[in-house]
Short mmCIF file of C-alpha atoms in Angstrom, two decimals:
data_model
loop_
_atom_site.label_atom_id
_atom_site.label_comp_id
_atom_site.label_asym_id
_atom_site.label_seq_id
_atom_site.Cartn_x
_atom_site.Cartn_y
_atom_site.Cartn_z
CA MET W 664 -103.92 -219.68 193.62
CA ALA W 665 -102.01 -220.48 190.49
CA ALA W 666 -104.67 -222.85 189.24
CA ALA W 667 -107.13 -219.90 189.18
CA ARG W 668 -105.10 -217.60 187.12
CA ILE W 669 -105.81 -217.13 183.35
CA ASN W 670 -103.14 -216.11 180.88
CA CYS W 671 -104.40 -212.44 180.91
CA SER W 672 -102.89 -210.59 178.01
CA SER W 673 -103.18 -213.59 175.53
CA VAL W 674 -106.80 -214.22 176.35
CA GLN W 675 -107.66 -210.48 176.09
CA ASN W 676 -106.12 -210.23 172.75
CA SER W 677 -107.63 -213.73 171.62
CA LEU W 678 -111.07 -212.95 172.69
CA CYS W 679 -110.97 -209.46 171.11
CA PHE W 680 -110.57 -210.73 167.60
CA LEU W 681 -112.84 -213.74 168.04
CA ASN W 682 -115.56 -211.15 168.84
CA PRO W 683 -114.21 -207.90 167.31
CA LEU W 684 -116.93 -205.79 168.81
CA GLN W 685 -116.06 -206.62 172.35
CA TYR W 686 -112.90 -206.20 174.27
CA TYR W 687 -112.27 -208.16 177.45
CA SER W 688 -109.97 -207.38 180.46
CA PHE W 689 -109.16 -210.28 183.01
CA ASN W 690 -107.92 -209.15 186.38
CA SER W 691 -106.81 -212.13 188.37
CA LYS W 692 -106.71 -211.85 192.15
CA ALA W 693 -105.51 -214.53 194.55
CA SER W 694 -108.68 -216.66 194.88
CA HIS W 695 -110.95 -215.48 192.00
CA LEU W 696 -111.24 -213.97 188.62
CA ARG W 697 -113.34 -210.99 187.66
CA THR W 698 -114.13 -209.99 184.07
CA HIS W 699 -114.98 -206.42 182.91
CA LEU W 700 -116.75 -206.00 179.68
CA HIS W 701 -116.95 -202.71 177.75
CA PHE W 702 -117.13 -201.61 174.07
CA ARG W 703 -114.09 -200.34 172.36
CA ARG W 704 -114.92 -196.83 171.03
CA ASN W 705 -111.74 -196.72 169.01
CA PHE W 706 -111.91 -200.15 167.20
CA PRO W 707 -111.03 -199.80 163.45
CA SER W 708 -113.64 -198.90 160.95
CA PRO W 709 -114.94 -201.58 158.53
CA SER W 710 -112.51 -200.09 155.81
CA SER W 711 -109.34 -200.17 158.11
CA ARG W 712 -110.49 -203.43 159.67
CA ARG W 713 -110.28 -205.00 156.29
CA ALA W 714 -106.72 -204.10 156.08
CA LEU W 715 -106.01 -205.34 159.52
CA PHE W 716 -107.04 -208.84 158.62
CA CYS W 717 -106.02 -208.65 155.03
CA SER W 718 -108.32 -208.78 152.08
CA ALA W 719 -109.19 -211.65 150.03
CA ALA W 720 -111.80 -212.67 147.46
CA THR W 721 -114.28 -215.14 149.02
CA THR W 722 -117.30 -216.98 147.66
CA ARG W 723 -119.99 -218.44 149.45
CA ASN W 724 -121.42 -221.70 148.78
CA GLY W 725 -124.98 -222.47 148.18
CA GLY W 726 -126.35 -219.07 148.83
CA SER W 727 -129.29 -217.71 146.98
CA ALA W 728 -132.35 -215.73 147.74
CA GLU W 729 -134.56 -218.72 146.65
CA ALA W 730 -132.56 -221.38 148.61
CA GLU W 731 -134.58 -223.33 151.18
CA PRO W 732 -133.84 -221.82 154.70
CA PHE W 733 -132.00 -223.47 157.34
CA VAL W 734 -134.53 -223.37 160.20
CA LEU W 735 -133.02 -224.35 163.63
CA THR W 736 -134.67 -224.29 166.96
CA THR W 737 -133.94 -224.65 170.62
CA PRO W 738 -136.51 -225.70 173.00
CA LEU W 739 -139.01 -223.24 174.12
CA TYR W 740 -137.81 -222.91 177.70
CA TYR W 741 -140.16 -223.29 180.48
CA VAL W 742 -140.41 -219.98 182.72
CA ASN W 743 -141.17 -221.54 186.01
CA ALA W 744 -137.71 -220.45 187.07
CA PRO W 745 -134.83 -218.17 185.62
CA PRO W 746 -132.45 -219.72 182.88
CA HIS W 747 -129.83 -222.41 183.81
CA MET W 748 -126.63 -223.54 182.28
CA GLY W 749 -128.73 -226.60 180.70
CA SER W 750 -130.95 -224.25 178.56
CA ALA W 751 -127.85 -222.02 178.06
CA TYR W 752 -125.85 -225.11 176.61
CA THR W 753 -128.52 -225.72 174.12
CA THR W 754 -128.66 -222.27 172.89
CA ILE W 755 -125.00 -221.81 172.70
CA ALA W 756 -124.70 -224.91 170.47
CA ALA W 757 -127.67 -223.70 168.35
CA ASP W 758 -125.98 -220.35 167.82
CA ALA W 759 -122.53 -222.15 166.86
CA ILE W 760 -124.54 -224.28 164.27
CA ALA W 761 -126.35 -221.30 163.04
CA ARG W 762 -123.18 -219.08 162.62
CA PHE W 763 -121.68 -222.04 160.58
CA GLN W 764 -124.66 -222.24 158.38
CA ARG W 765 -124.63 -218.48 157.75
CA LEU W 766 -121.00 -218.88 156.71
CA LEU W 767 -122.04 -221.20 154.07
CA GLY W 768 -124.16 -218.66 152.54
CA LYS W 769 -127.44 -219.96 153.69
CA LYS W 770 -130.57 -218.16 154.83
CA VAL W 771 -130.56 -219.20 158.46
CA VAL W 772 -133.85 -218.82 160.67
CA PHE W 773 -132.62 -219.56 164.29
CA VAL W 774 -135.63 -219.87 166.66
CA THR W 775 -135.65 -219.79 170.34
CA GLY W 776 -138.28 -218.56 173.04
CA THR W 777 -140.23 -219.29 176.11
CA ASP W 778 -143.05 -221.68 177.02
CA GLU W 779 -145.39 -219.77 179.37
CA HIS W 780 -148.43 -221.76 180.13
CA GLY W 781 -149.35 -224.55 182.59
CA GLU W 782 -149.94 -225.52 186.13
CA LYS W 783 -146.15 -225.02 187.14
CA ILE W 784 -146.18 -221.46 185.88
CA ALA W 785 -149.34 -220.62 187.64
CA ALA W 786 -147.87 -222.09 191.00
CA ALA W 787 -144.56 -220.26 190.51
CA ALA W 788 -146.20 -217.07 190.14
CA ALA W 789 -148.41 -217.62 193.07
CA SER W 790 -145.40 -218.39 195.23
CA ASN W 791 -143.87 -215.10 194.23
CA GLY W 792 -147.04 -213.22 194.80
CA SER W 793 -147.37 -212.09 191.27
CA ALA W 794 -149.88 -212.87 188.46
CA PRO W 795 -148.89 -215.50 185.78
CA LYS W 796 -148.43 -213.05 183.02
CA GLU W 797 -146.31 -210.69 185.17
CA HIS W 798 -144.08 -213.56 186.20
CA CYS W 799 -143.75 -214.84 182.53
CA ASP W 800 -142.74 -211.27 181.47
CA VAL W 801 -139.84 -211.20 184.07
CA ILE W 802 -138.48 -214.59 183.48
CA SER W 803 -138.90 -214.42 179.59
CA GLN W 804 -136.91 -211.17 179.69
CA ALA W 805 -134.33 -213.03 181.83
CA TYR W 806 -133.68 -215.32 178.94
CA LYS W 807 -133.42 -212.54 176.31
CA ASN W 808 -130.90 -210.82 178.72
CA LEU W 809 -128.82 -213.93 179.13
CA TRP W 810 -128.84 -214.63 175.35
CA LYS W 811 -127.60 -211.06 174.55
CA ASP W 812 -124.78 -211.69 177.23
CA LEU W 813 -123.72 -215.01 175.63
CA ASP W 814 -123.74 -213.30 172.21
CA ILE W 815 -126.61 -215.51 170.99
CA ALA W 816 -127.65 -214.15 167.42
CA TYR W 817 -131.01 -215.69 167.25
CA ASP W 818 -133.72 -214.56 164.46
CA LYS W 819 -136.97 -215.40 166.01
CA PHE W 820 -137.98 -215.27 169.78
CA ILE W 821 -141.43 -216.67 170.38
CA ARG W 822 -143.39 -216.53 173.63
CA THR W 823 -146.46 -218.84 173.90
CA THR W 824 -148.26 -215.89 175.52
CA ASP W 825 -148.03 -213.94 172.19
CA PRO W 826 -151.58 -213.57 170.36
CA LYS W 827 -150.16 -214.69 167.12
CA HIS W 828 -149.05 -218.03 168.72
CA GLU W 829 -152.65 -218.62 170.37
CA ALA W 830 -154.28 -217.96 167.06
CA ILE W 831 -152.12 -220.63 165.47
CA VAL W 832 -152.57 -223.11 168.31
CA LYS W 833 -156.37 -223.05 168.11
CA GLU W 834 -156.24 -223.20 164.21
CA PHE W 835 -153.95 -226.37 164.55
CA TYR W 836 -156.13 -227.84 167.19
CA SER W 837 -159.30 -227.44 165.01
CA ARG W 838 -157.30 -229.07 162.13
CA VAL W 839 -156.56 -232.14 164.15
CA LEU W 840 -160.24 -232.29 165.53
CA ALA W 841 -161.32 -232.18 161.87
CA SER W 842 -159.04 -235.21 161.16
CA GLY W 843 -161.03 -237.26 163.75
CA ASP W 844 -158.15 -237.51 166.03
CA ILE W 845 -159.50 -235.78 169.19
CA TYR W 846 -162.06 -237.34 171.36
CA ARG W 847 -163.47 -236.70 174.91
CA ALA W 848 -162.89 -239.19 177.83
CA ASP W 849 -162.34 -239.62 181.62
CA TYR W 850 -158.94 -240.39 182.46
CA GLU W 851 -157.45 -241.58 185.87
CA GLY W 852 -153.96 -242.07 186.48
CA LEU W 853 -150.65 -240.96 188.35
CA TYR W 854 -149.87 -237.35 187.33
CA CYS W 855 -146.33 -235.73 187.53
CA VAL W 856 -146.83 -232.20 188.13
CA ASN W 857 -143.23 -231.28 187.30
CA CYS W 858 -143.29 -233.17 183.93
CA GLU W 859 -147.11 -232.12 183.50
CA GLU W 860 -147.71 -235.64 182.25
CA TYR W 861 -149.51 -238.63 183.21
CA LYS W 862 -147.08 -241.67 183.89
CA ASP W 863 -147.11 -245.42 183.43
CA GLU W 864 -146.67 -247.09 186.66
CA LYS W 865 -144.03 -249.37 185.26
CA GLU W 866 -141.66 -246.13 184.56
CA LEU W 867 -142.03 -245.05 188.02
CA LEU W 868 -139.65 -245.38 190.96
CA ASP W 869 -140.42 -246.59 194.52
CA ASN W 870 -143.37 -244.71 196.09
CA ASN W 871 -144.44 -243.83 192.41
CA CYS W 872 -141.78 -241.28 192.19
CA CYS W 873 -140.92 -239.66 188.93
CA PRO W 874 -137.59 -240.98 187.62
CA MET W 875 -136.77 -237.30 186.28
CA HIS W 876 -137.82 -235.31 189.21
CA LEU W 877 -137.57 -237.84 192.11
CA LYS W 878 -141.11 -236.73 193.56
CA PRO W 879 -144.06 -238.79 193.94
CA CYS W 880 -146.74 -238.47 191.25
CA VAL W 881 -150.27 -237.71 192.38
CA PRO W 882 -153.44 -239.58 191.46
CA ARG W 883 -155.68 -237.56 189.33
CA LYS W 884 -159.01 -237.94 187.47
CA GLU W 885 -160.11 -235.64 184.85
CA ASP W 886 -162.75 -235.27 182.03
CA ASN W 887 -160.27 -234.31 179.12
CA TYR W 888 -159.78 -234.25 175.36
CA PHE W 889 -157.47 -236.89 173.94
CA PHE W 890 -155.21 -237.07 171.00
CA ALA W 891 -155.39 -240.50 169.15
CA LEU W 892 -151.61 -241.12 169.22
CA SER W 893 -152.17 -244.88 168.98
CA LYS W 894 -153.48 -244.54 165.52
CA TYR W 895 -150.02 -243.33 164.25
CA GLN W 896 -147.90 -246.01 165.71
CA LYS W 897 -147.20 -247.81 162.37
CA LEU W 898 -146.77 -244.47 160.53
CA LEU W 899 -144.28 -243.43 163.05
CA GLU W 900 -142.46 -246.76 162.95
CA ASP W 901 -142.35 -246.61 159.14
CA THR W 902 -140.90 -243.09 159.36
CA LEU W 903 -138.03 -244.21 161.52
CA THR W 904 -137.20 -247.13 159.49
CA GLN W 905 -137.23 -245.04 156.31
CA ASN W 906 -135.49 -242.12 157.66
CA PRO W 907 -133.00 -243.17 160.49
CA ASP W 908 -131.50 -239.73 160.48
CA PHE W 909 -134.77 -238.31 161.96
CA VAL W 910 -133.57 -238.86 165.41
CA LYS W 911 -129.73 -238.21 166.21
CA PRO W 912 -127.62 -239.40 167.83
CA SER W 913 -128.34 -243.17 166.70
CA PHE W 914 -128.64 -244.22 170.46
CA ARG W 915 -131.49 -241.80 170.93
CA LEU W 916 -133.18 -243.36 167.71
CA ASN W 917 -132.90 -246.56 169.46
CA GLU W 918 -134.71 -245.21 172.60
CA VAL W 919 -137.52 -243.73 170.59
CA GLN W 920 -137.91 -246.97 168.47
CA SER W 921 -138.31 -248.96 171.92
CA TRP W 922 -140.86 -246.66 173.17
CA ILE W 923 -143.09 -246.84 170.02
CA LYS W 924 -142.67 -250.70 169.72
CA GLY W 925 -143.79 -250.89 173.39
CA GLY W 926 -147.14 -249.64 172.30
CA LEU W 927 -148.43 -246.01 172.17
CA ARG W 928 -151.30 -244.89 174.23
CA ASP W 929 -153.42 -241.84 173.43
CA PHE W 930 -152.76 -238.92 175.56
CA SER W 931 -154.65 -236.17 177.21
CA ILE W 932 -154.24 -232.61 175.36
CA SER W 933 -156.64 -230.56 177.72
CA ARG W 934 -156.76 -229.88 181.33
CA ALA W 935 -159.93 -228.88 183.24
CA SER W 936 -158.08 -228.02 186.35
CA VAL W 937 -155.54 -225.53 184.80
CA ASP W 938 -156.67 -221.98 184.18
CA TRP W 939 -153.33 -220.60 182.89
CA GLY W 940 -153.67 -221.83 179.46
CA ILE W 941 -155.13 -221.34 175.92
CA PRO W 942 -158.71 -222.30 176.04
CA VAL W 943 -159.75 -225.32 173.92
CA PRO W 944 -161.71 -223.95 170.96
CA ASN W 945 -164.73 -226.06 171.37
CA ASP W 946 -164.85 -226.08 175.23
CA SER W 947 -163.98 -222.89 177.11
CA LYS W 948 -163.95 -224.62 180.52
CA GLN W 949 -160.77 -226.47 179.54
CA THR W 950 -157.24 -225.30 178.49
CA ILE W 951 -155.02 -226.81 176.02
CA TYR W 952 -152.28 -229.15 177.36
CA VAL W 953 -149.09 -227.18 177.78
CA TRP W 954 -147.03 -229.60 175.29
CA PHE W 955 -149.74 -229.34 172.70
CA ASP W 956 -149.50 -225.68 172.82
CA ALA W 957 -145.76 -225.20 173.17
CA LEU W 958 -144.64 -227.49 170.35
CA LEU W 959 -146.59 -225.17 168.03
CA GLY W 960 -144.36 -222.34 168.90
CA TYR W 961 -141.72 -223.71 166.40
CA ILE W 962 -144.28 -222.90 163.59
CA SER W 963 -145.77 -219.79 165.18
CA ALA W 964 -142.40 -218.28 165.45
CA LEU W 965 -142.04 -218.20 161.62
CA SER W 966 -145.32 -216.11 161.26
CA GLU W 967 -144.94 -212.30 161.03
CA ASP W 968 -146.26 -210.00 163.84
CA THR W 969 -149.57 -209.20 162.06
CA LYS W 970 -153.22 -209.45 162.97
CA GLU W 971 -153.73 -211.81 160.14
CA SER W 972 -151.22 -214.51 161.42
CA ASN W 973 -152.38 -217.97 160.53
CA LEU W 974 -151.11 -221.53 160.26
CA GLN W 975 -150.66 -221.54 156.40
CA LYS W 976 -148.81 -218.32 156.18
CA ALA W 977 -146.46 -219.60 159.26
CA VAL W 978 -145.82 -222.77 157.31
CA SER W 979 -144.99 -221.06 154.23
CA SER W 980 -142.32 -218.96 155.91
CA GLY W 981 -139.97 -221.88 156.57
CA TRP W 982 -141.58 -224.92 157.71
CA PRO W 983 -140.61 -227.90 158.08
CA ALA W 984 -137.62 -227.08 160.35
CA THR W 985 -134.26 -228.33 159.37
CA LEU W 986 -133.07 -229.23 162.84
CA HIS W 987 -134.76 -229.27 166.39
CA LEU W 988 -132.03 -229.24 169.18
CA ILE W 989 -133.50 -230.53 172.55
CA GLY W 990 -132.26 -232.19 176.00
CA LYS W 991 -132.73 -235.90 176.16
CA ASP W 992 -135.37 -235.50 178.82
CA ILE W 993 -137.89 -234.07 176.38
CA LEU W 994 -137.14 -236.42 173.55
CA ARG W 995 -140.48 -238.36 173.72
CA PHE W 996 -142.46 -235.26 173.22
CA HIS W 997 -140.45 -234.18 170.15
CA ALA W 998 -139.81 -237.58 168.55
CA VAL W 999 -143.01 -239.17 169.27
CA TYR W 1000 -145.89 -236.86 170.09
CA TRP W 1001 -144.88 -233.83 167.71
CA PRO W 1002 -144.44 -235.88 164.50
CA ALA W 1003 -147.97 -237.58 165.12
CA MET W 1004 -149.42 -234.25 165.77
CA LEU W 1005 -147.98 -232.88 162.66
CA MET W 1006 -149.33 -235.97 160.53
CA SER W 1007 -152.76 -235.41 161.98
CA ALA W 1008 -152.75 -231.80 160.75
CA GLY W 1009 -151.23 -232.68 157.32
CA LEU W 1010 -147.97 -230.77 157.82
CA GLY W 1011 -144.57 -231.97 156.94
CA LEU W 1012 -142.11 -233.20 159.78
CA PRO W 1013 -138.98 -231.68 160.82
CA LYS W 1014 -135.87 -233.12 159.11
CA MET W 1015 -134.03 -234.03 162.35
CA VAL W 1016 -134.52 -234.04 166.15
CA PHE W 1017 -131.21 -234.04 167.90
CA GLY W 1018 -131.21 -234.93 171.56
CA HIS W 1019 -128.10 -234.04 173.61
CA GLY W 1020 -127.29 -235.16 177.00
CA PHE W 1021 -127.21 -233.44 180.42
CA LEU W 1022 -124.44 -231.40 182.22
CA THR W 1023 -122.93 -232.52 185.43
CA LYS W 1024 -120.74 -230.57 187.81
CA ASP W 1025 -117.55 -232.20 189.33
CA GLY W 1026 -119.00 -235.45 188.11
CA MET W 1027 -122.37 -235.06 189.89
CA LYS W 1028 -125.75 -234.35 188.45
CA MET W 1029 -126.63 -230.81 189.17
CA GLY W 1030 -129.56 -229.85 191.42
CA LYS W 1031 -130.72 -226.86 193.53
CA SER W 1032 -131.18 -229.10 196.43
CA LEU W 1033 -127.54 -230.06 196.15
CA GLY W 1034 -126.38 -226.60 195.84
CA ASN W 1035 -124.18 -227.46 192.78
CA THR W 1036 -126.04 -225.71 189.94
CA ILE W 1037 -123.97 -223.64 187.53
CA GLU W 1038 -125.31 -220.03 187.01
CA PRO W 1039 -124.57 -218.89 183.46
CA ASN W 1040 -124.81 -215.29 184.38
CA ASP W 1041 -121.98 -215.97 187.04
CA LEU W 1042 -119.89 -217.70 184.58
CA VAL W 1043 -120.36 -214.99 181.87
CA SER W 1044 -119.53 -212.29 184.38
CA LYS W 1045 -116.37 -214.12 185.54
CA PHE W 1046 -114.84 -215.32 182.45
CA GLY W 1047 -116.64 -213.64 179.41
CA SER W 1048 -118.99 -215.10 176.82
CA ASP W 1049 -116.26 -216.60 174.41
CA ALA W 1050 -114.47 -218.52 177.12
CA VAL W 1051 -117.79 -219.90 178.31
CA ARG W 1052 -119.12 -220.79 174.71
CA TYR W 1053 -115.90 -222.34 173.79
CA PHE W 1054 -115.59 -224.41 176.83
CA PHE W 1055 -119.09 -226.14 176.61
CA LEU W 1056 -118.70 -226.75 172.75
CA ARG W 1057 -115.16 -228.12 172.98
CA GLU W 1058 -115.37 -230.17 176.36
CA VAL W 1059 -118.91 -231.71 175.93
CA GLU W 1060 -119.13 -234.16 173.12
CA PHE W 1061 -122.55 -233.05 171.62
CA GLY W 1062 -125.05 -235.68 172.24
CA GLY W 1063 -123.66 -237.18 175.41
CA ASP W 1064 -123.46 -235.94 178.94
CA GLY W 1065 -120.66 -233.52 179.94
CA ASP W 1066 -119.02 -232.33 183.10
CA TYR W 1067 -118.02 -229.10 184.19
CA SER W 1068 -115.29 -228.14 186.78
CA GLU W 1069 -113.72 -224.85 187.34
CA ALA W 1070 -110.34 -226.11 187.13
CA ARG W 1071 -110.88 -227.80 183.93
CA PHE W 1072 -112.52 -224.75 182.68
CA ILE W 1073 -109.50 -222.57 183.39
CA ASN W 1074 -106.97 -225.02 182.05
CA ILE W 1075 -108.84 -225.35 178.70
CA VAL W 1076 -109.17 -221.53 178.36
CA ASN W 1077 -105.55 -221.01 179.16
CA ALA W 1078 -104.20 -223.93 176.84
CA HIS W 1079 -106.59 -223.34 173.70
CA LEU W 1080 -107.69 -219.56 173.78
CA ALA W 1081 -104.75 -218.07 175.45
CA ASN W 1082 -101.60 -220.06 174.55
CA THR W 1083 -102.61 -221.21 171.20
CA ILE W 1084 -105.20 -218.89 169.56
CA GLY W 1085 -104.35 -215.93 171.65
CA ASN W 1086 -100.67 -216.48 171.24
CA LEU W 1087 -101.03 -216.75 167.47
CA LEU W 1088 -102.92 -213.56 167.32
CA ASN W 1089 -100.53 -211.59 169.37
CA ARG W 1090 -97.33 -212.76 167.44
CA THR W 1091 -98.97 -212.06 164.02
CA LEU W 1092 -101.43 -209.08 164.28
CA GLY W 1093 -99.22 -207.36 166.95
CA LEU W 1094 -96.12 -207.70 164.58
CA LEU W 1095 -98.03 -206.62 161.53
CA LYS W 1096 -99.34 -203.62 163.44
CA LYS W 1097 -95.81 -202.70 164.75
CA ASN W 1098 -93.73 -203.26 161.49
CA CYS W 1099 -96.53 -202.86 158.46
CA GLN W 1100 -98.70 -200.49 159.93
CA SER W 1101 -101.52 -203.35 159.91
CA THR W 1102 -101.38 -203.35 156.21
CA LEU W 1103 -100.03 -205.81 153.61
CA VAL W 1104 -100.62 -204.77 150.03
CA VAL W 1105 -101.38 -208.17 148.68
CA ASP W 1106 -104.06 -210.59 148.18
CA SER W 1107 -103.26 -213.27 150.80
CA SER W 1108 -104.95 -216.05 149.00
CA ILE W 1109 -102.62 -215.61 145.99
CA ALA W 1110 -99.47 -215.11 148.09
CA ALA W 1111 -100.06 -218.58 149.75
CA VAL W 1112 -100.68 -220.47 146.48
CA GLY W 1113 -98.38 -223.48 146.42
CA THR W 1114 -97.10 -223.58 150.06
CA ALA W 1115 -97.49 -226.55 152.27
CA PHE W 1116 -98.95 -224.40 154.91
CA LYS W 1117 -101.86 -223.43 152.70
CA ASP W 1118 -102.66 -226.99 151.94
CA ASP W 1119 -102.44 -227.94 155.54
CA VAL W 1120 -104.81 -225.08 156.53
CA GLU W 1121 -107.25 -226.03 153.89
CA LYS W 1122 -107.40 -229.54 154.72
CA LEU W 1123 -108.10 -228.57 158.43
CA VAL W 1124 -110.75 -226.23 157.28
CA GLU W 1125 -112.43 -228.94 155.40
CA LYS W 1126 -112.13 -231.23 158.53
CA ALA W 1127 -113.81 -228.49 160.64
CA ARG W 1128 -116.55 -228.22 158.02
CA VAL W 1129 -117.50 -231.81 157.92
CA HIS W 1130 -117.47 -231.96 161.73
CA TYR W 1131 -119.90 -229.10 161.81
CA GLU W 1132 -122.20 -230.76 159.20
CA ASN W 1133 -122.28 -233.73 161.33
CA LEU W 1134 -122.99 -231.86 164.60
CA SER W 1135 -119.72 -232.99 165.90
CA LEU W 1136 -119.03 -229.70 167.61
CA SER W 1137 -116.16 -230.83 169.92
CA SER W 1138 -114.50 -232.14 167.08
CA ALA W 1139 -115.05 -229.10 164.90
CA CYS W 1140 -113.35 -227.24 167.77
CA GLU W 1141 -110.41 -229.39 167.72
CA ALA W 1142 -109.83 -228.80 164.08
CA VAL W 1143 -109.85 -225.25 164.40
CA LEU W 1144 -107.29 -225.57 167.41
CA GLU W 1145 -105.16 -227.59 164.91
CA ILE W 1146 -105.26 -224.66 162.53
CA GLY W 1147 -103.93 -222.64 165.44
CA ASN W 1148 -101.13 -225.00 166.16
CA ALA W 1149 -100.36 -225.07 162.55
CA GLY W 1150 -100.05 -221.33 162.33
CA ASN W 1151 -97.81 -221.15 165.57
CA LEU W 1152 -95.58 -223.86 164.08
CA TYR W 1153 -95.18 -221.94 161.03
CA MET W 1154 -94.28 -218.92 163.01
CA ASP W 1155 -91.88 -220.68 164.91
CA GLU W 1156 -89.99 -222.13 161.85
CA ARG W 1157 -89.75 -218.61 160.37
CA ALA W 1158 -89.36 -216.24 163.39
CA PRO W 1159 -90.37 -213.13 161.50
CA TRP W 1160 -89.85 -210.97 164.60
CA SER W 1161 -86.02 -211.68 164.32
CA LEU W 1162 -86.16 -210.77 160.52
CA PHE W 1163 -87.94 -207.46 161.34
CA LYS W 1164 -85.29 -206.54 163.83
CA GLN W 1165 -82.58 -207.05 161.10
CA GLY W 1166 -84.05 -204.65 158.69
CA GLY W 1167 -83.72 -204.37 154.88
CA ALA W 1168 -84.11 -207.70 153.06
CA ALA W 1169 -84.48 -209.81 156.16
CA ALA W 1170 -87.66 -207.29 156.94
CA GLU W 1171 -88.95 -207.85 153.32
CA SER W 1172 -88.61 -211.70 154.05
CA ALA W 1173 -90.69 -211.17 157.10
CA ALA W 1174 -93.35 -209.34 155.40
CA GLU W 1175 -93.49 -212.26 153.02
CA VAL W 1176 -94.09 -214.74 155.75
CA PHE W 1177 -97.03 -212.55 156.83
CA LYS W 1178 -98.42 -212.70 153.17
CA LYS W 1179 -98.70 -216.42 153.41
CA HIS W 1180 -99.66 -216.59 157.06
CA THR W 1181 -102.41 -214.38 156.80
CA LEU W 1182 -104.33 -217.14 155.11
CA LEU W 1183 -105.40 -218.25 158.54
CA HIS W 1184 -107.31 -214.93 158.94
CA ILE W 1185 -109.15 -215.45 155.72
CA PHE W 1186 -110.59 -218.69 156.97
#
């Protein structure tokens, strides 16, 4: 099938240089693609690689040992089941943002991890005939393995079963208790086991079904500990009014403000019927509610792995976070519950909570019952990590919902990575290696001074920077692609391959083209 063929040679070279430690080989057959990944043993050493890409003096903006770190988090993924494309999508986006911030010279602390307590975990473990901790170990490792395959460069991976996390959760709980914001009461209501949350009847569908999981909520009555969320309604309203950037995109902010204006109710932060969890400090017969537990992972991840881990040390290592990246389905927990909890404990709020949309497949919401889920491991195995990362960053407007289709995936990879970026790399680095021994004895940034090409590229680099800063990741990809198009146009106009063939002065002119063109590789 022609539609299922990727331009093998161009992608191969493109991805090799997009991720220099890896070398990809695409083998296309009639009805499918198979990707083989191995490490090149003969890739140039750091010194020779500098010659290959051409050296230039660069400066990093804003970098200093004392600078405030850029702390970026994904959700802590729930380990009731193996990772799926939705969790991979959030993490790919977080990794792209983290890499951009590192390029600016900032100290980045990229936090991810797994949420491992609660009723659903115990049930999932029991259904597999394993103990909860054993189940958590297996699924948490599956996340780590997928992040490795996707080239995710995280700095901290926290598990909510880590001893340091439990210590910090208990300390945080005690601090909120001391603030007078925890009390004991009976509660009776409709409970969604999948959300692990009591629901208001007005937000449910017919037959008391949860609108997210489409399963009936069950009546439940418990003697629990409650957090006085209602006490913080005015403070939360004022926070969002004074800092409208706290929740992004802006339409998510509108959702949060609507929830708060509708009236906040205190919520249960313990479970008497759930054994798999962190015991309540003042009542060993109850465990801490999974969300009150898991949200603290953003702070406990910052602590060092020592026996003396405590809340203050963790906070001093980078809190408050610069950016929480989450899916829109958990926005209420992060933009309402979490800031109120932090206020109660006397801790600073994260600077921004960004809620992105869902992924669909061929225009339909993904679901295991429909048999249309996207398995990230299969995608990476089939196409390679760079192609997967690029497609979801480029094709999904960050913040909204986005659709996946294999035909679209293949077309985008061919058009952008193969025919634009791959083609550019082939015709520059290939010619450079063949005719100049991969070396140009010149500072490329000086050679390009005064050329329109340099001015165009600098404008596009600035355009990409602004988009990255605004978390407009698709637009940032488009700006990078424009740089590739500018480079290809420059090469088309000067045709250095013809000049090299002529030799003599013409070949010298071709080398001059490369001196200016290698500005692209600096950026």
